[in-house]
Coordinates of N, CA and C in Angstrom, one line a residue:
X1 N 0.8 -1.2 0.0 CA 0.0 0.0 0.0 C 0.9 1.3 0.0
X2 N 1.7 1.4 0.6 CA 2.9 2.2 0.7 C 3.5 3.0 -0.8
X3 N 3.9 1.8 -1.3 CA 4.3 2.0 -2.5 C 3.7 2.7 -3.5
X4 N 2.1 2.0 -3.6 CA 0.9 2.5 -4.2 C 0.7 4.1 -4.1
X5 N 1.3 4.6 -2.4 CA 0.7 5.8 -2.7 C 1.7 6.6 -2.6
X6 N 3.3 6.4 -2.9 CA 3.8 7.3 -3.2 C 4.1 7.2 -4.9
X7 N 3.6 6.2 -5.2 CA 3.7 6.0 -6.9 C 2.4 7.4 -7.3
X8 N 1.4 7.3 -6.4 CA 0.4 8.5 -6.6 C 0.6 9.9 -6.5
X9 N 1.7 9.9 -5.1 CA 2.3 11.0 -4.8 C 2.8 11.9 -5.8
X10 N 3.5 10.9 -6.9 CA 4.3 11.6 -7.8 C 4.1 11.6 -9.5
X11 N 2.6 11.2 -9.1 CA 1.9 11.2 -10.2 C 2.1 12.3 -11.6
X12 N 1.8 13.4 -10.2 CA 0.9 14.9 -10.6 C 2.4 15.2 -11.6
X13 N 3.6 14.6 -11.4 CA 4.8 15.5 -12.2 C 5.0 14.7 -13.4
X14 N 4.6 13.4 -13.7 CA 4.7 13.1 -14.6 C 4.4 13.5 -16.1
X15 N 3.2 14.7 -15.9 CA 3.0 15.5 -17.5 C 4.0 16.5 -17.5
X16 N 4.6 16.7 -16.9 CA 5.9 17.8 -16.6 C 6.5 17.2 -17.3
X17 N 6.9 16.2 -16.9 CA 7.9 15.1 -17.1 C 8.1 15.2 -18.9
X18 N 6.9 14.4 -19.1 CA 6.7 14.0 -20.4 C 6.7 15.3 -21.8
X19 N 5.6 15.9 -21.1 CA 5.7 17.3 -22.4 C 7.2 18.2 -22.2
X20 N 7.7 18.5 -20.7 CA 8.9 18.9 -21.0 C 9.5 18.3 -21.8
X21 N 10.0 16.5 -21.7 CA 11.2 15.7 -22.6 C 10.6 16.0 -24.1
X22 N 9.2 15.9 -24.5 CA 9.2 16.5 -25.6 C 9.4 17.4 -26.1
X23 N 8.9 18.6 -25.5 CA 9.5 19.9 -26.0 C 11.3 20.0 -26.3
X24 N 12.0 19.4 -25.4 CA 13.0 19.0 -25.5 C 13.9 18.7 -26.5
X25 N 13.3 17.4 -26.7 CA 13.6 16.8 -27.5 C 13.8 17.3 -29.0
X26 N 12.4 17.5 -29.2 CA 11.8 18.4 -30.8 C 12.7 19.3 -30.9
X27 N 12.7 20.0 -30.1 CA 13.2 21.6 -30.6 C 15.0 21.9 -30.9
X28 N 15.4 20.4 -30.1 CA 17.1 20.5 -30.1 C 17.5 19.6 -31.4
X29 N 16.3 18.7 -31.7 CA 16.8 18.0 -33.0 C 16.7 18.7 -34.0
X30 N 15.4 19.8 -34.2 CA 14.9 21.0 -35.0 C 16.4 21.4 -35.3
X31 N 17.1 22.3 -34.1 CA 18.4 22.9 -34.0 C 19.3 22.1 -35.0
X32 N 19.9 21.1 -34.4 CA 20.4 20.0 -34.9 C 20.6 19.7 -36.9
X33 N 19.3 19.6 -36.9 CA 18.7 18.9 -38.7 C 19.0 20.3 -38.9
X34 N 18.5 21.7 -38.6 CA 18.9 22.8 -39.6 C 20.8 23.2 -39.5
X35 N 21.2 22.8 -38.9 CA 22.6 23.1 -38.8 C 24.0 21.9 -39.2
X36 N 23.0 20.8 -39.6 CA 23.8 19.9 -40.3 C 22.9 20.0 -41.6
X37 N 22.0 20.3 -42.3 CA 21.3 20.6 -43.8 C 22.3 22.7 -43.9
X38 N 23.0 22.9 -42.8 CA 23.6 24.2 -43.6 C 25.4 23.4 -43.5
X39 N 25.4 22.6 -43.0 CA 26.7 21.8 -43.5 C 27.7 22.5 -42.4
X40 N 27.6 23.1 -41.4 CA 28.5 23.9 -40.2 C 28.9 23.3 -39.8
X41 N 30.2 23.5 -38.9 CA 31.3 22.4 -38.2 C 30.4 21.8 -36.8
X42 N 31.2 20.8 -36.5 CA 30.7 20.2 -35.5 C 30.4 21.2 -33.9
X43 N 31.3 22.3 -34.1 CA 31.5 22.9 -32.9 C 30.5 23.8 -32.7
X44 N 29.7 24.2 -33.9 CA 28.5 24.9 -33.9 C 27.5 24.2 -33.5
X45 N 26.8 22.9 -34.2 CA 26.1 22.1 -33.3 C 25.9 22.2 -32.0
X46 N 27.6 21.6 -31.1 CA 27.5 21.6 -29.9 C 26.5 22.9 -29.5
X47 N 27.4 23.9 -29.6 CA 27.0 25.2 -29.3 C 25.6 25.4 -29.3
X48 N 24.9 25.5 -30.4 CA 23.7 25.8 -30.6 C 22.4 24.7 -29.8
X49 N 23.2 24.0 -29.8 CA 22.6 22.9 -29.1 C 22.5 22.9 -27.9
X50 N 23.5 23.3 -27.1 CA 23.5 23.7 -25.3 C 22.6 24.9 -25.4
X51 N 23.1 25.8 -26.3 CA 22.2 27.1 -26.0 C 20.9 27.2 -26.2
X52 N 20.4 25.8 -27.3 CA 19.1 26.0 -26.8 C 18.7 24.8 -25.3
X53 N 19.1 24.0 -25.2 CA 19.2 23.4 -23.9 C 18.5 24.1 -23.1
X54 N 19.3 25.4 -23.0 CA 19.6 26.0 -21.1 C 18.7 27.3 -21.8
X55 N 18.7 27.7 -22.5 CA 17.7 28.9 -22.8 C 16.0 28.2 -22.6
X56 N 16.1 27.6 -23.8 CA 14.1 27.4 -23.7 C 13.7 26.1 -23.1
X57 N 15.0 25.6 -22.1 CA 15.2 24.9 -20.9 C 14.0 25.8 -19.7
X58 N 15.1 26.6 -19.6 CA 14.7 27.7 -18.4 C 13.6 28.5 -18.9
X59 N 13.2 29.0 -20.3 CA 12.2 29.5 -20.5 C 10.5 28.7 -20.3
X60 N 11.0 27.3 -20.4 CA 9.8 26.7 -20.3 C 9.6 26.1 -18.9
X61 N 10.5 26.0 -17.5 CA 10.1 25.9 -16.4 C 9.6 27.0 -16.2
X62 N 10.3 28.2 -16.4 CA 9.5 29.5 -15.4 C 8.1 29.6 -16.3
X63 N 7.4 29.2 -17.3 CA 6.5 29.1 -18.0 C 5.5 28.1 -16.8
X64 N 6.1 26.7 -17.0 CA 5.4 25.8 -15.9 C 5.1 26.5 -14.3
X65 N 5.9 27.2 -14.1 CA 6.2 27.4 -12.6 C 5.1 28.9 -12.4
X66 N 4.7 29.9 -13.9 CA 3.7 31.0 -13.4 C 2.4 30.0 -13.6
X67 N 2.5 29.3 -14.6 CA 0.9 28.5 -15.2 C 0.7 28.1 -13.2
X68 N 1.4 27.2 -13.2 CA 1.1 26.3 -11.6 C 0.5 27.0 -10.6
X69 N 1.5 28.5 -10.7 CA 1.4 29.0 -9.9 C -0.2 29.9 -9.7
X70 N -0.4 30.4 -10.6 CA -2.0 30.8 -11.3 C -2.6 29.7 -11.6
X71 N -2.6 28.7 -11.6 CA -4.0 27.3 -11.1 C -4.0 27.3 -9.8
X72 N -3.0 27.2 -9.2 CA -3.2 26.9 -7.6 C -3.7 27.9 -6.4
X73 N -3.4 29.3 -7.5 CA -4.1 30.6 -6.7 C -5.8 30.4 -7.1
X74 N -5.9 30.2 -8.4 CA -7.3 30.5 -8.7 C -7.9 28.8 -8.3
X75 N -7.7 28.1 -8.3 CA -8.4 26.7 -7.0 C -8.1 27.1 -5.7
X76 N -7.3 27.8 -5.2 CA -7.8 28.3 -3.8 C -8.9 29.1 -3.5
X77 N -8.7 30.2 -4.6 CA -9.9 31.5 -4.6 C -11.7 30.9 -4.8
X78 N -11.2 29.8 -5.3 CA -12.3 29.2 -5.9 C -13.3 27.9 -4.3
X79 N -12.1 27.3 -3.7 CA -12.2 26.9 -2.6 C -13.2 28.2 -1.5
X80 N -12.0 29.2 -1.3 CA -12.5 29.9 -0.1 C -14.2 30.6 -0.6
X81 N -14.3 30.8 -1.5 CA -15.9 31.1 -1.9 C -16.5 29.9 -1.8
X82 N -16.3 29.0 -2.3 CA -17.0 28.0 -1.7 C -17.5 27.6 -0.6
X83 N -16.2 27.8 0.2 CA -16.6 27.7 1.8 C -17.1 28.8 2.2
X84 N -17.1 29.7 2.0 CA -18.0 30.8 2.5 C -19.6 30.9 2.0
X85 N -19.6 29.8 1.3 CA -21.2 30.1 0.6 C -21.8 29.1 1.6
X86 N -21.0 28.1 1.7 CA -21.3 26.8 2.5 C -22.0 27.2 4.0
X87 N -21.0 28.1 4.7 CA -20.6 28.8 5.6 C -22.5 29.8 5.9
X88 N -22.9 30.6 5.1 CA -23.6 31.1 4.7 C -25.1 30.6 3.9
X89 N -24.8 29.5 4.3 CA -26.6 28.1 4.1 C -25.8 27.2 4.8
X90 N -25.6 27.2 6.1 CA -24.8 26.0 7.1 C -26.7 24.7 7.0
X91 N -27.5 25.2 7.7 CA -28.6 24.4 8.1 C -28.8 24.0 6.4
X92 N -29.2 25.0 5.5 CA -29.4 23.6 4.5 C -28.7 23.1 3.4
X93 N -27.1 23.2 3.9 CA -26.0 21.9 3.3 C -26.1 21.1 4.2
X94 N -26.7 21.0 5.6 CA -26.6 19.9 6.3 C -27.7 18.9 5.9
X95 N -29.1 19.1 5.4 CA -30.4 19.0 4.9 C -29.9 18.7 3.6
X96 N -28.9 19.1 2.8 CA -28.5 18.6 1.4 C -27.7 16.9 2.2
X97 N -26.8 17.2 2.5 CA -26.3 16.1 2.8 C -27.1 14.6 3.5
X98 N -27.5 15.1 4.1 CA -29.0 14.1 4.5 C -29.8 13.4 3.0
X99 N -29.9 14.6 2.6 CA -30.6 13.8 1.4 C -29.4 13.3 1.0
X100 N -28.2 13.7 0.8 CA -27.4 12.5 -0.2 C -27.1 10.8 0.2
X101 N -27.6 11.4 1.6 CA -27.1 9.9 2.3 C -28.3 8.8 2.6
X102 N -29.3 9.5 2.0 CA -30.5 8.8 1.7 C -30.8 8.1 0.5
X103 N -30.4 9.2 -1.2 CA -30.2 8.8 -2.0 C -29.1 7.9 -2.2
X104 N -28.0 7.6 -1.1 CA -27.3 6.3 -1.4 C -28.1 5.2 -0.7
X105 N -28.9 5.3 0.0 CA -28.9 4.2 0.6 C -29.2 4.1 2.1
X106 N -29.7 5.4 2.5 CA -29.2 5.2 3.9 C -30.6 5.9 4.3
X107 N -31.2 4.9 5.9 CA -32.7 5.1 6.3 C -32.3 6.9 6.7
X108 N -33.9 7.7 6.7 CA -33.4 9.2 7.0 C -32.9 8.7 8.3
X109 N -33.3 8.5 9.4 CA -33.0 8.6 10.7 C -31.2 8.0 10.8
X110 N -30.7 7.2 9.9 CA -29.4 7.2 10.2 C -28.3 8.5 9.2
X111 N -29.5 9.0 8.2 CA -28.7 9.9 7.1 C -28.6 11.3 7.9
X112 N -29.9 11.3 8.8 CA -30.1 12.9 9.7 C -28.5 12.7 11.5
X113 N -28.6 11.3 11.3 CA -27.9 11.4 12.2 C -26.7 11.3 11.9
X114 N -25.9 10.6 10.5 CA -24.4 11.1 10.1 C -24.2 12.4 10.3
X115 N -25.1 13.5 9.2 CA -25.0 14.4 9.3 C -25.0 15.4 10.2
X116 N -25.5 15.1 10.9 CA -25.5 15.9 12.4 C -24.4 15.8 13.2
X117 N -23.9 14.8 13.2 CA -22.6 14.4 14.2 C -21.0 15.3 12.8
X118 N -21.5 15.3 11.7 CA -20.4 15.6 10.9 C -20.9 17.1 11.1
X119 N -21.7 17.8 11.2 CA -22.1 19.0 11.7 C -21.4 19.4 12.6
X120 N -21.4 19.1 13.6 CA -20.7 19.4 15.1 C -19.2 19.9 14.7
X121 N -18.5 19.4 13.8 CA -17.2 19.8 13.6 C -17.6 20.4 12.3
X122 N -16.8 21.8 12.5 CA -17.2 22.8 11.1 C -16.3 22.8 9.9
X123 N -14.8 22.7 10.6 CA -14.0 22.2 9.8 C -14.0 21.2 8.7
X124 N -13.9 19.9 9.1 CA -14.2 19.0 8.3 C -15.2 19.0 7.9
X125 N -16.8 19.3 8.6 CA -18.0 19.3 7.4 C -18.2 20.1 6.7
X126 N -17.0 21.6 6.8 CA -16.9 22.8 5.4 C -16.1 22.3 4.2
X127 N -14.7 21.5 4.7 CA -14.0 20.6 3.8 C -14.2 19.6 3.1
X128 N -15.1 18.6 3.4 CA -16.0 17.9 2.5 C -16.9 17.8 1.7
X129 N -17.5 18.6 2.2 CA -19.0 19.4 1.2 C -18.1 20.1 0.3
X130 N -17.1 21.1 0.3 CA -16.1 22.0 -0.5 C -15.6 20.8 -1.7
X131 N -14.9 19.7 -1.0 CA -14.4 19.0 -2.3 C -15.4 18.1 -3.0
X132 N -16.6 17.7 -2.2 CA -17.1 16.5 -2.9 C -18.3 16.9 -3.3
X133 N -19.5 17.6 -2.5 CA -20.3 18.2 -3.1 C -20.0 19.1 -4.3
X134 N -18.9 20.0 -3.9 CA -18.8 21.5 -5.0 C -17.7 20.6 -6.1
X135 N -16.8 19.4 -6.2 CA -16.0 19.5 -7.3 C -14.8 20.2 -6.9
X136 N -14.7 20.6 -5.9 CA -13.5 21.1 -6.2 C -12.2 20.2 -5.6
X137 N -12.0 19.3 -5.9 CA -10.9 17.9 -5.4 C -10.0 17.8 -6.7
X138 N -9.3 18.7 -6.2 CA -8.2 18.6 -6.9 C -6.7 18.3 -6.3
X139 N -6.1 18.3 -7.1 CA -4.8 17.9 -6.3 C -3.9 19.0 -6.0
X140 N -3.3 18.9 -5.3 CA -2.2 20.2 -4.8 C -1.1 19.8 -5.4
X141 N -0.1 20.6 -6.0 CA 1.2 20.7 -6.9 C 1.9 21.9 -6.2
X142 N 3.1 21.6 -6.5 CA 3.9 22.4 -5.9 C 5.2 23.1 -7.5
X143 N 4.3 24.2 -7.5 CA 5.3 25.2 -8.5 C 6.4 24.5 -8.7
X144 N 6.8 25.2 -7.7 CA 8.9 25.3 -7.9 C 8.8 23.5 -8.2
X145 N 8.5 22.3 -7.7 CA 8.6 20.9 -8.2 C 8.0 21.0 -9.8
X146 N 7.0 21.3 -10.0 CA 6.8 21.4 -11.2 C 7.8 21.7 -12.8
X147 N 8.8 23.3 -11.8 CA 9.6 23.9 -12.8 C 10.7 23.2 -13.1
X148 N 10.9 22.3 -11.8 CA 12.3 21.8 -11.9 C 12.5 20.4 -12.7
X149 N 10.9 19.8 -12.3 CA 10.8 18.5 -13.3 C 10.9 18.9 -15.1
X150 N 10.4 20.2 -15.1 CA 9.9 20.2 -17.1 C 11.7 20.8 -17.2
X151 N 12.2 21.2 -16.0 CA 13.6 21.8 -16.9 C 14.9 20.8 -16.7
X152 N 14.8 19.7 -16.1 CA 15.5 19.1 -16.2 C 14.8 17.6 -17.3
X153 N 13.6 17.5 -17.4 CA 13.5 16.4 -18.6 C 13.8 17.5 -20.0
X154 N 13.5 18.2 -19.8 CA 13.5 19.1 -20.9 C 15.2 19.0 -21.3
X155 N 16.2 19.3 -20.3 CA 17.8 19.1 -20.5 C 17.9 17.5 -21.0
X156 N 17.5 16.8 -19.9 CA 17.8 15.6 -20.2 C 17.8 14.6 -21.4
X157 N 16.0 15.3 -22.2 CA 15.7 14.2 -23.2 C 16.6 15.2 -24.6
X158 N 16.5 16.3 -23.7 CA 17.0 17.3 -25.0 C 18.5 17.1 -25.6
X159 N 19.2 16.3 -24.5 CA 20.6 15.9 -25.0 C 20.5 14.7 -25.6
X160 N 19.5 13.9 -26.1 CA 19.4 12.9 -27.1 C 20.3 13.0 -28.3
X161 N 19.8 14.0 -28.8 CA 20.1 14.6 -30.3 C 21.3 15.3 -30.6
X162 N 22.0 15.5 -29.5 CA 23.2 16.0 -28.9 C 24.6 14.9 -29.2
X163 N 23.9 13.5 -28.5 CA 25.5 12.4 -28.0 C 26.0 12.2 -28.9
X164 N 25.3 11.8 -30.3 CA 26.4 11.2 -31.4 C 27.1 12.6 -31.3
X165 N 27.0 13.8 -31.3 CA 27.8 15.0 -31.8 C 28.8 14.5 -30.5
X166 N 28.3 14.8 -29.6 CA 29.3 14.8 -28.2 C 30.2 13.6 -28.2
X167 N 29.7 12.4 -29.0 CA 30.4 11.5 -29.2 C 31.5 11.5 -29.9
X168 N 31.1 12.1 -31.0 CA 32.2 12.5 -32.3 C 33.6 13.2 -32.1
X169 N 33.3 13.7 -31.1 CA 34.6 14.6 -30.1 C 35.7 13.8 -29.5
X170 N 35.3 11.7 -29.4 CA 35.9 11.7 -28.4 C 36.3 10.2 -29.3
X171 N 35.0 10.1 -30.4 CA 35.4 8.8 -31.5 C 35.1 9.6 -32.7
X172 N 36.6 9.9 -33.2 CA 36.4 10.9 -35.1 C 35.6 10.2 -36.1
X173 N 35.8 8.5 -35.9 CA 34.4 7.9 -37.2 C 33.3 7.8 -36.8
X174 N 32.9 8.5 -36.0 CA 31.1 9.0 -35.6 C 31.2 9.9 -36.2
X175 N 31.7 11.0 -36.8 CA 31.4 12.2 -37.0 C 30.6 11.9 -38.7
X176 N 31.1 11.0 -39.3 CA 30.4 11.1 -40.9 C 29.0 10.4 -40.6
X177 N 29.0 9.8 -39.9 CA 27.0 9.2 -40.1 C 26.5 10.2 -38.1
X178 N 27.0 11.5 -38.1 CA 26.5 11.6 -36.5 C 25.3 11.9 -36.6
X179 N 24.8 12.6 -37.7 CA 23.5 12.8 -38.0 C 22.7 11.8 -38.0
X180 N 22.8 10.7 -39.3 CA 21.9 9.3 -39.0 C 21.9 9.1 -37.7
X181 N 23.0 8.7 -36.8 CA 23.1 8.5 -36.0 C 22.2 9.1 -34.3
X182 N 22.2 10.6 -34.7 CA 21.2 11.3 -34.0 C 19.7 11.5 -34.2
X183 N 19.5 11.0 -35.5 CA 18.1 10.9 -36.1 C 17.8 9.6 -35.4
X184 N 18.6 8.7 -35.1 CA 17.8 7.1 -34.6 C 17.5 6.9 -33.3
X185 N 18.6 7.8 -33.2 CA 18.1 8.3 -31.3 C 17.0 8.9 -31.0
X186 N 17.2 10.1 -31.2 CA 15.5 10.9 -31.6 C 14.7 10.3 -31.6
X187 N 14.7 9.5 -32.7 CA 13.4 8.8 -33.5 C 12.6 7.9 -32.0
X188 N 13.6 7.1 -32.3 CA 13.4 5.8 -30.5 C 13.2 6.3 -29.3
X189 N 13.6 8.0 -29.1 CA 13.1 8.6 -27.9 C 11.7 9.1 -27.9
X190 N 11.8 9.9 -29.3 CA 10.2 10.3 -29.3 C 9.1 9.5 -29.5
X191 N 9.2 8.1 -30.0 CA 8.6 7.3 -29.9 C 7.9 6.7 -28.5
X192 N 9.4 6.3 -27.7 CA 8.7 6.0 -26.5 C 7.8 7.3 -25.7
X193 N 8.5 8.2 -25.6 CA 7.9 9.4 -24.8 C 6.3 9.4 -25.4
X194 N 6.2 9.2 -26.8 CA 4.7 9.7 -27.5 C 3.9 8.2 -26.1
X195 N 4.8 7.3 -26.5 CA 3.8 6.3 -26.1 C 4.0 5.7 -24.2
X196 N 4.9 7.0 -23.7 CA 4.6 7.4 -22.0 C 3.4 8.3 -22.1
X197 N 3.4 9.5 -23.2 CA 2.2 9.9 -22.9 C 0.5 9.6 -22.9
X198 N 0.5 8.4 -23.8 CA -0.9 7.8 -24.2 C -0.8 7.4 -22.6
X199 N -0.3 7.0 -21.7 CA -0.9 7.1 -20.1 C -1.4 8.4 -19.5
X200 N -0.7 9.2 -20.0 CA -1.6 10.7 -19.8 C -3.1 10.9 -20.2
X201 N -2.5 10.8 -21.8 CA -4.0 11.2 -22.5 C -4.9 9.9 -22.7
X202 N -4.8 8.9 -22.0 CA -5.9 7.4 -22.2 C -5.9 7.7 -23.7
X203 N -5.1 7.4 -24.6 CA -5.0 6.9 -26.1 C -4.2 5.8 -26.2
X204 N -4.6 5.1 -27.7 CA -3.5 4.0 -27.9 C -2.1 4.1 -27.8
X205 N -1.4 4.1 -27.3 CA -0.1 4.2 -27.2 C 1.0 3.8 -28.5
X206 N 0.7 3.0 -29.3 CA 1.0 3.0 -30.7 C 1.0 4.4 -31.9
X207 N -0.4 4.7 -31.6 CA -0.3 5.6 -32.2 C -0.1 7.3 -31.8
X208 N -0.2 7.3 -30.3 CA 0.6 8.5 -29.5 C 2.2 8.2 -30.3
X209 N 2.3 7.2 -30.0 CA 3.9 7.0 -30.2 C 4.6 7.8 -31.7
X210 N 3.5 7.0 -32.7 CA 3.6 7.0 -34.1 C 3.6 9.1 -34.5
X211 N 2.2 9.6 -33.7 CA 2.1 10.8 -33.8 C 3.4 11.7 -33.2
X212 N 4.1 11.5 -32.3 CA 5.0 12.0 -31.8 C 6.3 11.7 -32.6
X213 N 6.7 10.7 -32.9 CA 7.6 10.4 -34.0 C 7.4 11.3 -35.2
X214 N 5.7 11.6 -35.6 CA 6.0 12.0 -37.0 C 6.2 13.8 -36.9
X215 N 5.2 14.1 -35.8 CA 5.7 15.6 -35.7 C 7.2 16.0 -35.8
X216 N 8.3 14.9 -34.7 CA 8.9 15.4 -34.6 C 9.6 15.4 -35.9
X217 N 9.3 14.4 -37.1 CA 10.3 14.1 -37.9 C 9.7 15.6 -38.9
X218 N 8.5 15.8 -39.1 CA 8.4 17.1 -39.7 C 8.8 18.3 -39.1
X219 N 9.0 18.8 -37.8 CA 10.0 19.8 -37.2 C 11.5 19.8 -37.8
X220 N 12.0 18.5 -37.9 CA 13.2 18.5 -38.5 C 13.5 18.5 -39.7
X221 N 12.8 17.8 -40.7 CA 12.7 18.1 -42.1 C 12.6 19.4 -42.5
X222 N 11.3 20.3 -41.9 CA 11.8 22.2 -42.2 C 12.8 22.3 -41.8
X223 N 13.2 22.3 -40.3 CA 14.6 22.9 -40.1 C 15.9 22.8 -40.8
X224 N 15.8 21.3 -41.1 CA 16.7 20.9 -42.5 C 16.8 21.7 -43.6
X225 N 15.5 21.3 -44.3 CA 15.5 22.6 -45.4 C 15.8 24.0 -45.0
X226 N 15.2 24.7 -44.0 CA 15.8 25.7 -44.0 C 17.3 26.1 -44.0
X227 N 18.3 25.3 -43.0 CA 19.3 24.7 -43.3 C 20.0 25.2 -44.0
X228 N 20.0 24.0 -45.1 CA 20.1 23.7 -46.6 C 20.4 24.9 -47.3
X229 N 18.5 25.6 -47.7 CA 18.8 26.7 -48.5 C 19.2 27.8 -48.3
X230 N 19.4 27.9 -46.6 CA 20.2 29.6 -46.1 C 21.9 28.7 -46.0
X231 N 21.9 27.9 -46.3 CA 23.5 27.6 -45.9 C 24.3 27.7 -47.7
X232 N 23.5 27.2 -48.2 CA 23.8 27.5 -49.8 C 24.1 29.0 -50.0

């Protein structure tokens, strides 16, 4: 059970996770395909390649970290009016609740008397009515965790597209296929990622996979061309 609920715990970061390593990913191989289609030395790659890393690295946590941060103000604001409305018809959310405990199942005389005993404490009977009656059960995230998950998968998946180059530095017959070579990495990364996220979005995971693959491969084919024809 333990296990179970810290696997839940850490649920909430896993879209972090995933759309950061994609954005990642795309945008450095994007880099990548148009700087080998302009034919540039290897040392530009690197370069361009870290710089976008750490640039729309950092631009896309502090992105995550205001969005979080403005969900979690406006579900609080949304909370405290709630409880104040709650607060403000006390006798008949208790009379609501009664009925709900009848509509499940339950004689009035035991539904009048849950409710009445969950009455007595205001606390808890403003907190429950708040998330379960009103909908508002959501989960709490924490910003700053948020920012640091999308900017390190973001670094992380984003050095995919990177190693054959990084590699070529340190073995010189990588350098003539480092591109194939970085295309197959890519390819097998965005693949699986597309098909980590069909656990996100409940889709087939095949074809998450397939769609993520092909985006990315059309990101890089323009960037190529563009490439190409400004390197000409």
């Amino acid at each position: 059970m333990k296990s179970k609920a810290k696997q839940f715990q850490g649920g909430e970061y896993i879209k972090s996770m995933v759309y950061g390593g994609l954005d990642g990913i795309i945008t450095t191989f994007a880099v990548v395909s148009g700087v080998a289609g302009a034919s540039l030395p290897l040392k530009i790659v690197i370069i361009l390649g870290f710089s976008n890393l750490l640039a729309d690295g950092f631009s896309m946590a502090v992105g995550d970290y205001l969005s979080s941060k403005s969900e979690k103000e406006y579900q609080e604001g949304i909370t405290h009016q709630t409880k104040l409305a709650i607060k403000s018809n006390y006798q008949e959310e208790v009379h609501k609740m009664t009925q709900a405990y009848e509509v499940e199942g339950l004689s009035k005389e035991d539904a009048e008397t849950i409710a009445a005993t969950l009455a007595k404490y205001e606390t808890p009977f403003v907190n429950q009515l708040s998330s379960q009656a009103y909908g508002n059960n959501h989960k709490e995230e924490d910003p700053i965790k948020n920012a640091l998950v999308t900017f390190f998968s973001f670094f992380v998946f984003g050095l995919v597209p990177l190693l054959a180059y990084i590699l070529s530095t340190f073995i010189p017959f990588l350098l003539e296929n480092a591109f194939l070579l970085a295309s197959i990495l890519t390819g097998t990364t965005l693949f699986t990622l597309g098909a980590v996220k069909s656990r996100i979005t409940q889709s087939n995971w095949m074809r998450s996979g397939m769609e993520m693959l092909t985006v990315g491969g059309l990101a890089a084919v323009v960037a190529y061309l563009v490439g190409f024809v400004l390197g000409g």
